mmCIF file of C-alpha atoms in Angstrom:
data_model
loop_
_atom_site.group_PDB
_atom_site.id
_atom_site.type_symbol
_atom_site.label_atom_id
_atom_site.label_comp_id
_atom_site.label_asym_id
_atom_site.label_seq_id
_atom_site.Cartn_x
_atom_site.Cartn_y
_atom_site.Cartn_z
ATOM 1 C CA UNK A 1 191.101 67.423 -55.399
ATOM 2 C CA UNK A 2 191.983 64.196 -53.594
ATOM 3 C CA UNK A 3 195.096 62.950 -51.770
ATOM 4 C CA UNK A 4 198.728 62.854 -52.877
ATOM 5 C CA UNK A 5 199.642 60.771 -55.925
ATOM 6 C CA UNK A 6 196.285 59.166 -56.701
ATOM 7 C CA UNK A 7 196.930 55.883 -58.500
ATOM 8 C CA UNK A 8 194.120 53.318 -58.362
ATOM 9 C CA UNK A 9 190.430 53.980 -58.931
ATOM 10 C CA UNK A 10 187.284 51.847 -58.750
ATOM 11 C CA UNK A 11 183.522 52.373 -58.988
ATOM 12 C CA UNK A 12 180.931 50.981 -56.571
ATOM 13 C CA UNK A 13 177.553 50.705 -58.342
ATOM 14 C CA UNK A 14 175.756 49.892 -55.101
ATOM 15 C CA UNK A 15 176.230 53.440 -53.786
ATOM 16 C CA UNK A 16 177.407 55.377 -56.842
ATOM 17 C CA UNK A 17 180.740 56.208 -55.207
ATOM 18 C CA UNK A 18 184.190 56.302 -56.789
ATOM 19 C CA UNK A 19 187.095 55.152 -54.624
ATOM 20 C CA UNK A 20 190.549 56.626 -55.283
ATOM 21 C CA UNK A 21 193.736 55.181 -53.775
ATOM 22 C CA UNK A 22 196.097 58.015 -52.788
ATOM 23 C CA UNK A 23 199.476 56.274 -52.669
ATOM 24 C CA UNK A 24 201.510 59.026 -50.963
ATOM 25 C CA UNK A 25 198.753 59.914 -48.482
ATOM 26 C CA UNK A 26 197.932 56.379 -47.303
ATOM 27 C CA UNK A 27 194.255 57.125 -47.819
ATOM 28 C CA UNK A 28 191.297 56.416 -50.072
ATOM 29 C CA UNK A 29 189.179 59.360 -51.236
ATOM 30 C CA UNK A 30 185.483 58.621 -51.712
ATOM 31 C CA UNK A 31 183.807 60.669 -54.445
ATOM 32 C CA UNK A 32 180.035 60.902 -54.782
ATOM 33 C CA UNK A 33 179.468 60.461 -58.503
ATOM 34 C CA UNK A 34 176.187 62.399 -58.347
ATOM 35 C CA UNK A 35 177.918 65.579 -57.153
ATOM 36 C CA UNK A 36 181.599 64.971 -57.963
ATOM 37 C CA UNK A 37 182.584 65.922 -54.434
ATOM 38 C CA UNK A 38 184.748 64.072 -51.915
ATOM 39 C CA UNK A 39 182.481 62.825 -49.127
ATOM 40 C CA UNK A 40 185.060 60.867 -47.125
ATOM 41 C CA UNK A 41 188.797 60.262 -46.756
ATOM 42 C CA UNK A 42 189.579 56.815 -45.382
ATOM 43 C CA UNK A 43 192.973 55.955 -43.821
ATOM 44 C CA UNK A 44 194.234 52.601 -45.102
ATOM 45 C CA UNK A 45 197.729 51.064 -45.277
ATOM 46 C CA UNK A 46 200.960 52.576 -46.555
ATOM 47 C CA UNK A 47 201.118 53.380 -50.273
ATOM 48 C CA UNK A 48 197.756 52.080 -51.508
ATOM 49 C CA UNK A 49 197.744 51.337 -55.244
ATOM 50 C CA UNK A 50 195.445 48.698 -56.721
ATOM 51 C CA UNK A 51 191.744 48.821 -55.898
ATOM 52 C CA UNK A 52 188.746 46.682 -56.882
ATOM 53 C CA UNK A 53 185.027 46.292 -56.140
ATOM 54 C CA UNK A 54 183.470 42.986 -55.081
ATOM 55 C CA UNK A 55 179.790 42.921 -56.145
ATOM 56 C CA UNK A 56 179.063 39.784 -54.107
ATOM 57 C CA UNK A 57 179.505 41.624 -50.800
ATOM 58 C CA UNK A 58 179.622 45.273 -51.860
ATOM 59 C CA UNK A 59 183.121 45.768 -50.441
ATOM 60 C CA UNK A 60 186.084 47.661 -51.854
ATOM 61 C CA UNK A 61 189.503 45.976 -51.678
ATOM 62 C CA UNK A 62 192.641 48.141 -51.582
ATOM 63 C CA UNK A 63 196.190 46.802 -52.048
ATOM 64 C CA UNK A 64 198.611 48.624 -49.711
ATOM 65 C CA UNK A 65 202.002 48.061 -51.357
ATOM 66 C CA UNK A 66 204.329 49.207 -48.541
ATOM 67 C CA UNK A 67 202.255 47.474 -45.856
ATOM 68 C CA UNK A 68 201.878 44.094 -47.551
ATOM 69 C CA UNK A 69 198.169 44.200 -46.779
ATOM 70 C CA UNK A 70 194.751 44.594 -48.364
ATOM 71 C CA UNK A 71 192.231 46.919 -46.700
ATOM 72 C CA UNK A 72 188.559 45.981 -46.981
ATOM 73 C CA UNK A 73 186.163 48.938 -47.089
ATOM 74 C CA UNK A 74 182.418 48.792 -46.518
ATOM 75 C CA UNK A 75 180.965 52.128 -47.586
ATOM 76 C CA UNK A 76 183.368 54.509 -45.854
ATOM 77 C CA UNK A 77 184.676 52.201 -43.107
ATOM 78 C CA UNK A 78 187.625 49.798 -43.096
ATOM 79 C CA UNK A 79 186.225 46.522 -41.758
ATOM 80 C CA UNK A 80 189.266 44.261 -42.233
ATOM 81 C CA UNK A 81 192.986 44.300 -43.011
ATOM 82 C CA UNK A 82 194.327 41.175 -44.727
ATOM 83 C CA UNK A 83 198.020 40.272 -44.819
ATOM 84 C CA UNK A 84 199.209 39.209 -48.268
ATOM 85 C CA UNK A 85 202.633 39.092 -49.958
ATOM 86 C CA UNK A 86 205.374 41.668 -50.419
ATOM 87 C CA UNK A 87 204.309 44.803 -52.301
ATOM 88 C CA UNK A 88 200.741 43.998 -53.382
ATOM 89 C CA UNK A 89 199.987 45.999 -56.498
ATOM 90 C CA UNK A 90 197.189 44.744 -58.759
ATOM 91 C CA UNK A 91 193.855 43.331 -57.650
ATOM 92 C CA UNK A 92 190.916 41.798 -59.529
ATOM 93 C CA UNK A 93 187.645 40.075 -58.655
ATOM 94 C CA UNK A 94 186.566 36.718 -60.085
ATOM 95 C CA UNK A 95 182.752 36.397 -60.019
ATOM 96 C CA UNK A 96 182.866 32.705 -60.889
ATOM 97 C CA UNK A 97 184.261 31.800 -57.466
ATOM 98 C CA UNK A 98 183.980 35.014 -55.429
ATOM 99 C CA UNK A 99 187.744 35.315 -55.009
ATOM 100 C CA UNK A 100 189.995 38.384 -55.146
ATOM 101 C CA UNK A 101 193.370 37.931 -56.824
ATOM 102 C CA UNK A 102 196.210 40.152 -55.565
ATOM 103 C CA UNK A 103 199.566 40.408 -57.352
ATOM 104 C CA UNK A 104 202.516 40.562 -54.932
ATOM 105 C CA UNK A 105 205.244 42.310 -56.921
ATOM 106 C CA UNK A 106 208.267 41.365 -54.810
ATOM 107 C CA UNK A 107 207.023 37.959 -53.651
ATOM 108 C CA UNK A 108 206.460 36.742 -57.242
ATOM 109 C CA UNK A 109 203.120 35.377 -56.092
ATOM 110 C CA UNK A 110 199.390 35.972 -56.296
ATOM 111 C CA UNK A 111 197.361 35.909 -53.076
ATOM 112 C CA UNK A 112 193.824 34.563 -53.395
ATOM 113 C CA UNK A 113 191.304 36.066 -50.979
ATOM 114 C CA UNK A 114 187.899 34.489 -50.376
ATOM 115 C CA UNK A 115 185.497 37.433 -50.337
ATOM 116 C CA UNK A 116 183.038 35.508 -48.172
ATOM 117 C CA UNK A 117 185.519 35.224 -45.285
ATOM 118 C CA UNK A 118 188.202 37.823 -46.163
ATOM 119 C CA UNK A 119 190.874 35.164 -45.631
ATOM 120 C CA UNK A 120 193.786 34.230 -47.893
ATOM 121 C CA UNK A 121 193.036 30.722 -49.140
ATOM 122 C CA UNK A 122 195.971 30.275 -51.520
ATOM 123 C CA UNK A 123 199.307 31.767 -52.534
ATOM 124 C CA UNK A 124 200.188 31.034 -56.152
ATOM 125 C CA UNK A 125 203.761 31.281 -57.513
ATOM 126 C CA UNK A 126 203.809 33.113 -60.864
ATOM 127 C CA UNK A 127 206.522 34.942 -62.817
ATOM 128 C CA UNK A 128 208.890 37.688 -61.707
ATOM 129 C CA UNK A 129 207.309 40.936 -60.466
ATOM 130 C CA UNK A 130 203.596 40.264 -61.095
ATOM 131 C CA UNK A 131 201.829 43.580 -61.593
ATOM 132 C CA UNK A 132 198.589 43.755 -63.578
ATOM 133 C CA UNK A 133 195.696 41.335 -63.231
ATOM 134 C CA UNK A 134 192.422 40.832 -65.108
ATOM 135 C CA UNK A 135 189.552 38.335 -65.235
ATOM 136 C CA UNK A 136 188.296 36.702 -68.442
ATOM 137 C CA UNK A 137 184.626 35.687 -68.027
ATOM 138 C CA UNK A 138 184.603 33.703 -71.272
ATOM 139 C CA UNK A 139 186.893 31.031 -69.830
ATOM 140 C CA UNK A 140 186.948 31.895 -66.116
ATOM 141 C CA UNK A 141 190.705 32.476 -66.100
ATOM 142 C CA UNK A 142 192.779 35.142 -64.380
ATOM 143 C CA UNK A 143 195.562 36.790 -66.401
ATOM 144 C CA UNK A 144 198.594 38.177 -64.540
ATOM 145 C CA UNK A 145 201.304 40.292 -66.165
ATOM 146 C CA UNK A 146 204.800 39.428 -64.917
ATOM 147 C CA UNK A 147 206.748 42.650 -65.350
ATOM 148 C CA UNK A 148 210.162 41.064 -64.785
ATOM 149 C CA UNK A 149 209.573 37.885 -66.817
ATOM 150 C CA UNK A 150 207.961 39.377 -69.956
ATOM 151 C CA UNK A 151 205.196 36.822 -69.543
ATOM 152 C CA UNK A 152 201.534 36.514 -68.623
ATOM 153 C CA UNK A 153 200.510 33.765 -66.204
ATOM 154 C CA UNK A 154 197.086 32.220 -66.719
ATOM 155 C CA UNK A 155 195.381 31.053 -63.523
ATOM 156 C CA UNK A 156 192.433 28.675 -63.313
ATOM 157 C CA UNK A 157 191.115 28.853 -59.758
ATOM 158 C CA UNK A 158 194.342 28.471 -57.808
ATOM 159 C CA UNK A 159 196.492 26.775 -60.475
ATOM 160 C CA UNK A 160 198.727 28.287 -63.151
ATOM 161 C CA UNK A 161 197.795 26.546 -66.391
ATOM 162 C CA UNK A 162 199.914 28.553 -68.854
ATOM 163 C CA UNK A 163 202.682 31.129 -69.147
ATOM 164 C CA UNK A 164 202.512 33.263 -72.282
ATOM 165 C CA UNK A 165 205.505 35.228 -73.600
ATOM 166 C CA UNK A 166 204.531 38.806 -74.481
ATOM 167 C CA UNK A 167 206.479 42.056 -74.978
ATOM 168 C CA UNK A 168 209.037 43.666 -72.681
ATOM 169 C CA UNK A 169 207.928 44.741 -69.164
ATOM 170 C CA UNK A 170 204.195 43.943 -69.370
ATOM 171 C CA UNK A 171 202.159 46.042 -66.936
ATOM 172 C CA UNK A 172 198.454 46.769 -67.574
ATOM 173 C CA UNK A 173 195.978 44.173 -68.805
ATOM 174 C CA UNK A 174 192.310 44.246 -69.827
ATOM 175 C CA UNK A 175 189.696 41.889 -71.292
ATOM 176 C CA UNK A 176 187.590 42.710 -74.353
ATOM 177 C CA UNK A 177 184.259 40.803 -74.262
ATOM 178 C CA UNK A 178 183.425 41.727 -77.846
ATOM 179 C CA UNK A 179 186.157 39.453 -79.216
ATOM 180 C CA UNK A 180 187.366 37.439 -76.218
ATOM 181 C CA UNK A 181 190.863 38.915 -76.414
ATOM 182 C CA UNK A 182 193.150 40.036 -73.600
ATOM 183 C CA UNK A 183 195.176 43.196 -74.204
ATOM 184 C CA UNK A 184 198.539 43.551 -72.454
ATOM 185 C CA UNK A 185 200.455 46.844 -72.292
ATOM 186 C CA UNK A 186 204.151 46.120 -72.829
ATOM 187 C CA UNK A 187 205.788 49.111 -71.154
ATOM 188 C CA UNK A 188 209.300 48.319 -72.396
ATOM 189 C CA UNK A 189 208.340 47.497 -75.985
ATOM 190 C CA UNK A 190 205.921 50.290 -76.784
ATOM 191 C CA UNK A 191 203.452 47.644 -77.883
ATOM 192 C CA UNK A 192 200.224 45.954 -76.860
ATOM 193 C CA UNK A 193 200.190 42.155 -77.029
ATOM 194 C CA UNK A 194 196.825 40.652 -77.967
ATOM 195 C CA UNK A 195 196.074 37.242 -76.448
ATOM 196 C CA UNK A 196 193.285 35.007 -77.708
ATOM 197 C CA UNK A 197 191.683 33.620 -74.560
ATOM 198 C CA UNK A 198 190.362 30.603 -76.460
ATOM 199 C CA UNK A 199 193.850 29.127 -76.884
ATOM 200 C CA UNK A 200 196.069 31.449 -74.803
ATOM 201 C CA UNK A 201 198.300 32.447 -77.690
ATOM 202 C CA UNK A 202 199.499 35.894 -78.800
ATOM 203 C CA UNK A 203 197.795 36.721 -82.088
ATOM 204 C CA UNK A 204 199.016 40.299 -82.594
ATOM 205 C CA UNK A 205 201.457 42.948 -81.405
ATOM 206 C CA UNK A 206 200.215 46.510 -81.807
ATOM 207 C CA UNK A 207 202.637 49.447 -81.773
ATOM 208 C CA UNK A 208 201.445 52.273 -79.518
ATOM 209 C CA UNK A 209 203.203 55.130 -77.693
ATOM 210 C CA UNK A 210 206.229 55.020 -75.419
ATOM 211 C CA UNK A 211 205.778 53.258 -72.082
ATOM 212 C CA UNK A 212 202.233 51.875 -72.404
ATOM 213 C CA UNK A 213 200.980 51.266 -68.876
ATOM 214 C CA UNK A 214 197.258 51.338 -68.139
ATOM 215 C CA UNK A 215 194.686 49.709 -70.428
ATOM 216 C CA UNK A 216 190.874 49.669 -70.387
ATOM 217 C CA UNK A 217 187.935 48.514 -72.520
ATOM 218 C CA UNK A 218 185.031 50.784 -73.537
ATOM 219 C CA UNK A 219 181.814 48.759 -74.091
ATOM 220 C CA UNK A 220 180.055 51.681 -75.782
ATOM 221 C CA UNK A 221 182.301 51.531 -78.855
ATOM 222 C CA UNK A 222 184.335 48.338 -78.421
ATOM 223 C CA UNK A 223 187.641 50.217 -78.300
ATOM 224 C CA UNK A 224 190.667 49.609 -76.101
ATOM 225 C CA UNK A 225 192.375 52.657 -74.575
ATOM 226 C CA UNK A 226 196.052 52.532 -73.587
ATOM 227 C CA UNK A 227 197.811 55.164 -71.474
ATOM 228 C CA UNK A 228 201.361 55.753 -72.718
ATOM 229 C CA UNK A 229 203.348 56.718 -69.618
ATOM 230 C CA UNK A 230 206.377 58.269 -71.320
ATOM 231 C CA UNK A 231 204.647 59.706 -74.387
ATOM 232 C CA UNK A 232 201.928 61.530 -72.469
ATOM 233 C CA UNK A 233 199.443 60.097 -74.964
ATOM 234 C CA UNK A 234 196.555 57.645 -75.188
#
């Protein structure tokens, strides 16, 4: 049992803890993975959603959508609150430069946070309603799903280098290192668009359930798992 409406979740390998963003509670629950018990409840901003771990400093970054901020957690303590755009939702870490990329849903921008200083160093215009975000280590690019544009913006550092048309209402996104592809859940199409990161083109559209939303890669078997919001299926 955690807080109300748990949404985002991230793992911290440095301490073995799992951090859960409770959007309706305005808190983050910290679970000890060794015992599967909640060891701390951390107040953050209003309506926390996206959450990511930064291995370069060991911090957890939490996007507080109603507050327009990102909370920085060290262990079980909030050590900084960073102002970003309107309704921050997705967040991802780029190990090639040590930056955190935060999608601002209503600002139509991505805020770039330098993890070394916890300061916003750039604000990048993307498509309409950016939501999901993922890092591709094979090319060093960041992929952002634009829910309102039916596109994916490709960011190199702090510059958009491509905009790729995908299915309707793209939301979740994940990278598959076994083939170098990016998988995008098209919530309005009931499909998953497959992008080849080598040339940033869509090479396949896979029919899944109704309202595909979250997407993740399993390195143990090389499979991609997609949560279908309206079908109640994976």
